C-alpha cells in the first residue's frame, strides 16, 4: 500500500538539502540530518534508520524531533518495501529478456500503483518501462503483418488414451493450453465445458491472455478433434497445441 500523500510527495521528489533547524540551546543535528538524507538518496534505508536512532539520543528541539519523526516514517516505509520493489523490477526484467513485453509492462504498472518510489527507484522504473514499451511496439508491428496468416479455424487432433466410444455424457470438460508460434509465450484456458449432441458439440472460451474464440469438438473412434475458431485477439497468434480432457 502506498504511504500517505504528504510523505509520498517527499519520497517521490526527494529532499536534497538539510532543513533549517532550531539549534539555540539544543544540540545541532545538522550533520546527522545530512547523513540521513544521503542514506535516503542512495537507497541505504536501514543505515538511514540507524542514523535517526542515533540522532534521537541528542538534546533536540521539538521541531527537530518532528523532522526525525517524518524521516523515520519514510525510512520505515522504504526499508519495508525495498526488497519487494526490486524483486518486481527483476521480474519485469526477466519478462523483457524472454520477449514477454506485455507482462513486463503490467508488472511495472502494478509497481507504480502499489508503491511510493524514491527518485532513484523511479529512474529504474522509467528505464524498464521504456524497454517494455519498445518491445511492445516491435511486436505490434510484426503481429499486424502476421495475424492475417492465422485467422480462421485451427485444428488440434488428440489421440486419446481411453476409448472415447464409451463417452455417453451430454457434455465433455477440457482445458486448452497454447504456445505462441515463436515459442516464447504461453496461454491457458480455464475449464471449458462443451455441450454434446450425439458425438459433437460446441463451446466458447477465453484464455489467460484475453484471446476469445469459439470451437467445436468431435468424438471419433479412438480420438478427439477440437476445432478452434479465433474471434478476437488480445495477443499475437497463439497455437493451441495441447488439450487436457476430464471425463
PDB file of C-alpha atoms in Angstrom:
ATOM      1  CA  UNK A   1       0.000   0.000   0.000  1.00  0.00           C
ATOM      2  CA  UNK A   2       1.267   3.465  -0.768  1.00  0.00           C
ATOM      3  CA  UNK A   3       2.331   5.730   2.078  1.00  0.00           C
ATOM      4  CA  UNK A   4       0.069   8.699   2.844  1.00  0.00           C
ATOM      5  CA  UNK A   5       0.145  11.509   0.293  1.00  0.00           C
ATOM      6  CA  UNK A   6       2.313  14.027   2.153  1.00  0.00           C
ATOM      7  CA  UNK A   7       5.086  11.506   2.659  1.00  0.00           C
ATOM      8  CA  UNK A   8       4.536  10.132  -0.840  1.00  0.00           C
ATOM      9  CA  UNK A   9       5.384  13.582  -2.197  1.00  0.00           C
ATOM     10  CA  UNK A  10       8.585  13.658  -0.163  1.00  0.00           C
ATOM     11  CA  UNK A  11       9.588  10.176  -1.262  1.00  0.00           C
ATOM     12  CA  UNK A  12       8.894  10.918  -4.919  1.00  0.00           C
ATOM     13  CA  UNK A  13      10.583  14.322  -5.108  1.00  0.00           C
ATOM     14  CA  UNK A  14      13.290  13.787  -2.529  1.00  0.00           C
ATOM     15  CA  UNK A  15      14.775  16.273  -0.076  1.00  0.00           C
ATOM     16  CA  UNK A  16      18.249  17.101  -1.268  1.00  0.00           C
ATOM     17  CA  UNK A  17      19.386  19.555   1.405  1.00  0.00           C
ATOM     18  CA  UNK A  18      19.037  19.717   5.165  1.00  0.00           C
ATOM     19  CA  UNK A  19      16.150  21.657   6.679  1.00  0.00           C
ATOM     20  CA  UNK A  20      16.770  24.786   8.744  1.00  0.00           C
ATOM     21  CA  UNK A  21      16.971  23.690  12.360  1.00  0.00           C
ATOM     22  CA  UNK A  22      16.341  25.463  15.631  1.00  0.00           C
ATOM     23  CA  UNK A  23      19.556  24.831  17.499  1.00  0.00           C
ATOM     24  CA  UNK A  24      19.514  27.508  20.202  1.00  0.00           C
ATOM     25  CA  UNK A  25      20.327  25.692  23.418  1.00  0.00           C
ATOM     26  CA  UNK A  26      19.759  22.324  21.803  1.00  0.00           C
ATOM     27  CA  UNK A  27      22.309  20.077  20.116  1.00  0.00           C
ATOM     28  CA  UNK A  28      22.913  20.729  16.426  1.00  0.00           C
ATOM     29  CA  UNK A  29      21.858  17.665  14.427  1.00  0.00           C
ATOM     30  CA  UNK A  30      22.578  19.210  11.010  1.00  0.00           C
ATOM     31  CA  UNK A  31      25.324  16.686  10.299  1.00  0.00           C
ATOM     32  CA  UNK A  32      23.063  13.803  11.315  1.00  0.00           C
ATOM     33  CA  UNK A  33      20.261  15.055   9.092  1.00  0.00           C
ATOM     34  CA  UNK A  34      22.604  15.345   6.139  1.00  0.00           C
ATOM     35  CA  UNK A  35      23.693  11.745   6.732  1.00  0.00           C
ATOM     36  CA  UNK A  36      20.022  10.706   6.864  1.00  0.00           C
ATOM     37  CA  UNK A  37      19.341  12.437   3.553  1.00  0.00           C
ATOM     38  CA  UNK A  38      22.452  10.953   1.930  1.00  0.00           C
ATOM     39  CA  UNK A  39      21.469   7.448   3.031  1.00  0.00           C
ATOM     40  CA  UNK A  40      17.953   8.010   1.685  1.00  0.00           C
ATOM     41  CA  UNK A  41      19.131   9.302  -1.681  1.00  0.00           C
ATOM     42  CA  UNK A  42      21.475   6.328  -2.079  1.00  0.00           C
ATOM     43  CA  UNK A  43      18.911   3.727  -1.027  1.00  0.00           C
ATOM     44  CA  UNK A  44      20.568   2.782   2.280  1.00  0.00           C
ATOM     45  CA  UNK A  45      17.347   2.769   4.269  1.00  0.00           C
ATOM     46  CA  UNK A  46      18.481   0.627   7.199  1.00  0.00           C
ATOM     47  CA  UNK A  47      21.538   2.841   7.694  1.00  0.00           C
ATOM     48  CA  UNK A  48      19.173   5.804   7.474  1.00  0.00           C
ATOM     49  CA  UNK A  49      17.098   4.400  10.332  1.00  0.00           C
ATOM     50  CA  UNK A  50      20.229   3.759  12.398  1.00  0.00           C
ATOM     51  CA  UNK A  51      21.263   7.394  11.910  1.00  0.00           C
ATOM     52  CA  UNK A  52      17.806   8.539  13.029  1.00  0.00           C
ATOM     53  CA  UNK A  53      18.083   6.409  16.178  1.00  0.00           C
ATOM     54  CA  UNK A  54      21.499   7.909  16.868  1.00  0.00           C
ATOM     55  CA  UNK A  55      20.196  11.453  16.379  1.00  0.00           C
ATOM     56  CA  UNK A  56      17.381  10.840  18.853  1.00  0.00           C
ATOM     57  CA  UNK A  57      19.970  10.469  21.624  1.00  0.00           C
ATOM     58  CA  UNK A  58      20.768  14.173  21.268  1.00  0.00           C
ATOM     59  CA  UNK A  59      19.101  17.070  23.094  1.00  0.00           C
ATOM     60  CA  UNK A  60      16.784  18.192  20.299  1.00  0.00           C
ATOM     61  CA  UNK A  61      14.176  20.884  19.824  1.00  0.00           C
ATOM     62  CA  UNK A  62      10.540  19.859  19.257  1.00  0.00           C
ATOM     63  CA  UNK A  63      10.947  20.935  15.629  1.00  0.00           C
ATOM     64  CA  UNK A  64      13.972  18.678  15.194  1.00  0.00           C
ATOM     65  CA  UNK A  65      12.095  15.767  16.758  1.00  0.00           C
ATOM     66  CA  UNK A  66       9.235  16.364  14.325  1.00  0.00           C
ATOM     67  CA  UNK A  67      11.682  16.272  11.410  1.00  0.00           C
ATOM     68  CA  UNK A  68      13.119  12.977  12.656  1.00  0.00           C
ATOM     69  CA  UNK A  69       9.628  11.541  13.090  1.00  0.00           C
ATOM     70  CA  UNK A  70       8.831  12.338   9.473  1.00  0.00           C
ATOM     71  CA  UNK A  71      12.080  10.890   8.163  1.00  0.00           C
ATOM     72  CA  UNK A  72      11.648   7.780  10.309  1.00  0.00           C
ATOM     73  CA  UNK A  73       8.199   7.131   8.823  1.00  0.00           C
ATOM     74  CA  UNK A  74       9.691   7.474   5.349  1.00  0.00           C
ATOM     75  CA  UNK A  75      12.629   5.230   6.255  1.00  0.00           C
ATOM     76  CA  UNK A  76      10.430   2.507   7.735  1.00  0.00           C
ATOM     77  CA  UNK A  77       8.222   2.528   4.638  1.00  0.00           C
ATOM     78  CA  UNK A  78      11.170   2.391   2.236  1.00  0.00           C
ATOM     79  CA  UNK A  79      13.033  -0.277   4.192  1.00  0.00           C
ATOM     80  CA  UNK A  80       9.961  -2.495   4.452  1.00  0.00           C
ATOM     81  CA  UNK A  81       9.265  -2.321   0.717  1.00  0.00           C
ATOM     82  CA  UNK A  82      12.671  -2.073  -0.958  1.00  0.00           C
ATOM     83  CA  UNK A  83      13.130  -5.834  -1.379  1.00  0.00           C
ATOM     84  CA  UNK A  84       9.646  -6.294  -2.801  1.00  0.00           C
ATOM     85  CA  UNK A  85      10.126  -3.408  -5.222  1.00  0.00           C
ATOM     86  CA  UNK A  86      13.429  -4.695  -6.576  1.00  0.00           C
ATOM     87  CA  UNK A  87      12.071  -8.234  -6.755  1.00  0.00           C
ATOM     88  CA  UNK A  88       9.322  -6.880  -9.009  1.00  0.00           C
ATOM     89  CA  UNK A  89      11.900  -4.944 -11.041  1.00  0.00           C
ATOM     90  CA  UNK A  90      13.740  -8.228 -11.510  1.00  0.00           C
ATOM     91  CA  UNK A  91      10.547  -9.952 -12.597  1.00  0.00           C
ATOM     92  CA  UNK A  92       9.865  -7.230 -15.155  1.00  0.00           C
ATOM     93  CA  UNK A  93      13.414  -7.548 -16.479  1.00  0.00           C
ATOM     94  CA  UNK A  94      13.059 -11.323 -16.734  1.00  0.00           C
ATOM     95  CA  UNK A  95       9.914 -10.888 -18.815  1.00  0.00           C
ATOM     96  CA  UNK A  96      11.707  -8.423 -21.098  1.00  0.00           C
ATOM     97  CA  UNK A  97      14.610 -10.847 -21.503  1.00  0.00           C
ATOM     98  CA  UNK A  98      12.122 -13.511 -22.631  1.00  0.00           C
ATOM     99  CA  UNK A  99      10.376 -11.142 -25.019  1.00  0.00           C
ATOM    100  CA  UNK A 100       7.265 -11.010 -22.819  1.00  0.00           C
ATOM    101  CA  UNK A 101       6.895  -7.256 -23.035  1.00  0.00           C
ATOM    102  CA  UNK A 102       3.200  -7.029 -22.189  1.00  0.00           C
ATOM    103  CA  UNK A 103       3.840  -8.954 -18.988  1.00  0.00           C
ATOM    104  CA  UNK A 104       6.794  -6.704 -18.132  1.00  0.00           C
ATOM    105  CA  UNK A 105       4.684  -3.601 -18.677  1.00  0.00           C
ATOM    106  CA  UNK A 106       1.905  -4.980 -16.472  1.00  0.00           C
ATOM    107  CA  UNK A 107       4.366  -5.693 -13.646  1.00  0.00           C
ATOM    108  CA  UNK A 108       5.739  -2.153 -13.875  1.00  0.00           C
ATOM    109  CA  UNK A 109       2.254  -0.647 -13.881  1.00  0.00           C
ATOM    110  CA  UNK A 110       1.481  -2.613 -10.731  1.00  0.00           C
ATOM    111  CA  UNK A 111       4.662  -1.337  -9.058  1.00  0.00           C
ATOM    112  CA  UNK A 112       3.678   2.262  -9.806  1.00  0.00           C
ATOM    113  CA  UNK A 113       0.155   1.689  -8.498  1.00  0.00           C
ATOM    114  CA  UNK A 114       1.248  -0.130  -5.340  1.00  0.00           C
ATOM    115  CA  UNK A 115       4.371   1.613  -4.054  1.00  0.00           C
ATOM    116  CA  UNK A 116       5.656   5.127  -3.419  1.00  0.00           C
ATOM    117  CA  UNK A 117       9.005   5.085  -5.208  1.00  0.00           C
ATOM    118  CA  UNK A 118      12.068   7.159  -4.470  1.00  0.00           C
ATOM    119  CA  UNK A 119      13.665   9.232  -7.202  1.00  0.00           C
ATOM    120  CA  UNK A 120      16.280   6.529  -7.738  1.00  0.00           C
ATOM    121  CA  UNK A 121      13.603   3.844  -7.977  1.00  0.00           C
ATOM    122  CA  UNK A 122      11.615   5.947 -10.443  1.00  0.00           C
ATOM    123  CA  UNK A 123      14.752   6.082 -12.572  1.00  0.00           C
ATOM    124  CA  UNK A 124      14.930   2.275 -12.629  1.00  0.00           C
ATOM    125  CA  UNK A 125      11.187   2.068 -13.310  1.00  0.00           C
ATOM    126  CA  UNK A 126      11.344   4.529 -16.204  1.00  0.00           C
ATOM    127  CA  UNK A 127      14.225   2.698 -17.895  1.00  0.00           C
ATOM    128  CA  UNK A 128      12.480  -0.672 -17.671  1.00  0.00           C
ATOM    129  CA  UNK A 129       9.165   0.806 -18.805  1.00  0.00           C
ATOM    130  CA  UNK A 130      10.898   2.270 -21.865  1.00  0.00           C
ATOM    131  CA  UNK A 131      12.329  -1.173 -22.690  1.00  0.00           C
ATOM    132  CA  UNK A 132       8.915  -2.810 -22.304  1.00  0.00           C
ATOM    133  CA  UNK A 133       7.195  -0.194 -24.465  1.00  0.00           C
ATOM    134  CA  UNK A 134       9.844  -0.542 -27.166  1.00  0.00           C
ATOM    135  CA  UNK A 135       9.316  -4.301 -27.173  1.00  0.00           C
ATOM    136  CA  UNK A 136       5.551  -3.917 -27.389  1.00  0.00           C
ATOM    137  CA  UNK A 137       5.907  -1.580 -30.358  1.00  0.00           C
ATOM    138  CA  UNK A 138       8.260  -4.036 -32.075  1.00  0.00           C
ATOM    139  CA  UNK A 139       5.913  -6.995 -31.609  1.00  0.00           C
ATOM    140  CA  UNK A 140       2.918  -4.864 -32.533  1.00  0.00           C
ATOM    141  CA  UNK A 141       4.449  -4.009 -35.889  1.00  0.00           C
ATOM    142  CA  UNK A 142       5.218  -7.668 -36.513  1.00  0.00           C
ATOM    143  CA  UNK A 143       1.892  -9.049 -35.340  1.00  0.00           C
ATOM    144  CA  UNK A 144      -0.159  -6.694 -37.500  1.00  0.00           C
ATOM    145  CA  UNK A 145       1.580  -8.167 -40.531  1.00  0.00           C
ATOM    146  CA  UNK A 146       1.380 -11.767 -39.284  1.00  0.00           C
ATOM    147  CA  UNK A 147      -2.156 -12.044 -37.953  1.00  0.00           C
ATOM    148  CA  UNK A 148      -3.844 -12.354 -41.325  1.00  0.00           C
ATOM    149  CA  UNK A 149      -1.922 -15.569 -41.897  1.00  0.00           C
ATOM    150  CA  UNK A 150      -3.640 -17.213 -38.956  1.00  0.00           C
ATOM    151  CA  UNK A 151      -7.237 -16.008 -38.969  1.00  0.00           C
ATOM    152  CA  UNK A 152      -9.829 -18.730 -39.329  1.00  0.00           C
ATOM    153  CA  UNK A 153     -10.291 -22.172 -37.890  1.00  0.00           C
ATOM    154  CA  UNK A 154      -7.427 -24.118 -36.344  1.00  0.00           C
ATOM    155  CA  UNK A 155      -7.456 -27.783 -35.587  1.00  0.00           C
ATOM    156  CA  UNK A 156      -5.980 -29.822 -32.775  1.00  0.00           C
ATOM    157  CA  UNK A 157      -6.242 -33.592 -33.066  1.00  0.00           C
ATOM    158  CA  UNK A 158      -5.581 -35.513 -29.884  1.00  0.00           C
ATOM    159  CA  UNK A 159      -5.001 -39.269 -29.768  1.00  0.00           C
ATOM    160  CA  UNK A 160      -6.974 -40.001 -26.641  1.00  0.00           C
ATOM    161  CA  UNK A 161      -5.796 -42.800 -24.368  1.00  0.00           C
ATOM    162  CA  UNK A 162      -9.230 -44.169 -23.455  1.00  0.00           C
ATOM    163  CA  UNK A 163     -11.981 -45.409 -25.713  1.00  0.00           C
ATOM    164  CA  UNK A 164     -13.957 -42.263 -26.457  1.00  0.00           C
ATOM    165  CA  UNK A 165     -16.716 -44.526 -27.682  1.00  0.00           C
ATOM    166  CA  UNK A 166     -17.550 -45.000 -24.004  1.00  0.00           C
ATOM    167  CA  UNK A 167     -18.279 -41.291 -23.532  1.00  0.00           C
ATOM    168  CA  UNK A 168     -22.055 -41.082 -23.214  1.00  0.00           C
ATOM    169  CA  UNK A 169     -22.442 -37.896 -21.165  1.00  0.00           C
ATOM    170  CA  UNK A 170     -24.232 -34.853 -22.549  1.00  0.00           C
ATOM    171  CA  UNK A 171     -21.088 -32.755 -22.140  1.00  0.00           C
ATOM    172  CA  UNK A 172     -17.327 -33.070 -22.035  1.00  0.00           C
ATOM    173  CA  UNK A 173     -14.978 -30.894 -19.985  1.00  0.00           C
ATOM    174  CA  UNK A 174     -11.474 -29.928 -21.050  1.00  0.00           C
ATOM    175  CA  UNK A 175      -8.892 -27.172 -20.986  1.00  0.00           C
ATOM    176  CA  UNK A 176      -6.577 -25.778 -23.630  1.00  0.00           C
ATOM    177  CA  UNK A 177      -3.009 -24.582 -23.486  1.00  0.00           C
ATOM    178  CA  UNK A 178      -1.209 -22.699 -26.204  1.00  0.00           C
ATOM    179  CA  UNK A 179       2.240 -21.648 -27.306  1.00  0.00           C
ATOM    180  CA  UNK A 180       2.836 -18.622 -29.472  1.00  0.00           C
ATOM    181  CA  UNK A 181       4.265 -19.515 -32.846  1.00  0.00           C
ATOM    182  CA  UNK A 182       7.703 -18.210 -31.856  1.00  0.00           C
ATOM    183  CA  UNK A 183       7.586 -20.468 -28.785  1.00  0.00           C
ATOM    184  CA  UNK A 184       8.148 -17.646 -26.319  1.00  0.00           C
ATOM    185  CA  UNK A 185       4.701 -17.099 -24.836  1.00  0.00           C
ATOM    186  CA  UNK A 186       2.061 -19.435 -23.475  1.00  0.00           C
ATOM    187  CA  UNK A 187      -1.599 -19.177 -22.570  1.00  0.00           C
ATOM    188  CA  UNK A 188      -4.102 -21.399 -20.821  1.00  0.00           C
ATOM    189  CA  UNK A 189      -7.853 -21.520 -20.524  1.00  0.00           C
ATOM    190  CA  UNK A 190      -9.990 -22.324 -17.546  1.00  0.00           C
ATOM    191  CA  UNK A 191     -12.034 -25.500 -17.752  1.00  0.00           C
ATOM    192  CA  UNK A 192     -14.292 -25.491 -20.809  1.00  0.00           C
ATOM    193  CA  UNK A 193     -17.500 -27.473 -20.982  1.00  0.00           C
ATOM    194  CA  UNK A 194     -18.748 -28.391 -24.450  1.00  0.00           C
ATOM    195  CA  UNK A 195     -22.353 -29.484 -24.708  1.00  0.00           C
ATOM    196  CA  UNK A 196     -22.617 -32.609 -26.817  1.00  0.00           C
ATOM    197  CA  UNK A 197     -25.293 -33.520 -29.282  1.00  0.00           C
ATOM    198  CA  UNK A 198     -24.521 -37.064 -30.251  1.00  0.00           C
ATOM    199  CA  UNK A 199     -20.786 -37.210 -30.980  1.00  0.00           C
ATOM    200  CA  UNK A 200     -20.099 -33.490 -31.343  1.00  0.00           C
ATOM    201  CA  UNK A 201     -20.570 -30.196 -29.541  1.00  0.00           C
ATOM    202  CA  UNK A 202     -19.574 -26.547 -29.432  1.00  0.00           C
ATOM    203  CA  UNK A 203     -18.018 -24.183 -26.895  1.00  0.00           C
ATOM    204  CA  UNK A 204     -16.829 -20.640 -26.183  1.00  0.00           C
ATOM    205  CA  UNK A 205     -13.553 -19.842 -24.487  1.00  0.00           C
ATOM    206  CA  UNK A 206     -11.314 -17.064 -23.219  1.00  0.00           C
ATOM    207  CA  UNK A 207      -7.692 -17.759 -22.365  1.00  0.00           C
ATOM    208  CA  UNK A 208      -5.350 -16.258 -19.795  1.00  0.00           C
ATOM    209  CA  UNK A 209      -4.119 -13.663 -22.285  1.00  0.00           C
ATOM    210  CA  UNK A 210      -7.575 -12.409 -23.167  1.00  0.00           C
ATOM    211  CA  UNK A 211      -7.926 -14.201 -26.506  1.00  0.00           C
ATOM    212  CA  UNK A 212     -11.535 -15.166 -27.168  1.00  0.00           C
ATOM    213  CA  UNK A 213     -12.941 -17.712 -29.531  1.00  0.00           C
ATOM    214  CA  UNK A 214     -15.413 -20.433 -30.269  1.00  0.00           C
ATOM    215  CA  UNK A 215     -14.915 -24.022 -31.247  1.00  0.00           C
ATOM    216  CA  UNK A 216     -16.381 -27.394 -31.933  1.00  0.00           C
ATOM    217  CA  UNK A 217     -15.425 -30.802 -30.635  1.00  0.00           C
ATOM    218  CA  UNK A 218     -15.931 -34.156 -32.327  1.00  0.00           C
ATOM    219  CA  UNK A 219     -15.552 -37.593 -30.774  1.00  0.00           C
ATOM    220  CA  UNK A 220     -14.053 -40.058 -33.201  1.00  0.00           C
ATOM    221  CA  UNK A 221     -13.150 -43.724 -32.884  1.00  0.00           C
ATOM    222  CA  UNK A 222     -10.169 -43.538 -30.551  1.00  0.00           C
ATOM    223  CA  UNK A 223      -9.513 -39.843 -30.998  1.00  0.00           C
ATOM    224  CA  UNK A 224     -10.978 -36.412 -30.302  1.00  0.00           C
ATOM    225  CA  UNK A 225     -10.722 -33.426 -32.636  1.00  0.00           C
ATOM    226  CA  UNK A 226     -11.070 -29.886 -31.313  1.00  0.00           C
ATOM    227  CA  UNK A 227     -11.691 -27.170 -33.897  1.00  0.00           C
ATOM    228  CA  UNK A 228     -10.804 -23.699 -32.626  1.00  0.00           C
ATOM    229  CA  UNK A 229     -12.022 -20.527 -34.287  1.00  0.00           C
ATOM    230  CA  UNK A 230     -10.395 -17.289 -33.165  1.00  0.00           C
ATOM    231  CA  UNK A 231     -12.828 -14.387 -32.959  1.00  0.00           C
ATOM    232  CA  UNK A 232     -10.870 -11.697 -31.131  1.00  0.00           C
ATOM    233  CA  UNK A 233      -7.161 -11.190 -30.453  1.00  0.00           C
ATOM    234  CA  UNK A 234      -5.693  -9.641 -27.344  1.00  0.00           C
ATOM    235  CA  UNK A 235      -2.277 -11.028 -28.183  1.00  0.00           C
ATOM    236  CA  UNK A 236      -0.195 -12.217 -31.059  1.00  0.00           C
ATOM    237  CA  UNK A 237      -1.236 -15.534 -32.618  1.00  0.00           C
ATOM    238  CA  UNK A 238      -1.376 -18.433 -30.175  1.00  0.00           C
ATOM    239  CA  UNK A 239      -1.202 -22.008 -31.444  1.00  0.00           C
ATOM    240  CA  UNK A 240      -3.283 -24.292 -29.214  1.00  0.00           C
ATOM    241  CA  UNK A 241      -1.221 -27.442 -29.138  1.00  0.00           C
ATOM    242  CA  UNK A 242      -2.350 -29.267 -26.026  1.00  0.00           C
ATOM    243  CA  UNK A 243      -5.779 -30.306 -24.786  1.00  0.00           C
ATOM    244  CA  UNK A 244      -6.477 -31.939 -21.429  1.00  0.00           C
ATOM    245  CA  UNK A 245      -9.770 -33.787 -21.086  1.00  0.00           C
ATOM    246  CA  UNK A 246     -11.689 -34.582 -17.902  1.00  0.00           C
ATOM    247  CA  UNK A 247     -14.185 -37.412 -18.434  1.00  0.00           C
TER     248      UNK A 247
END
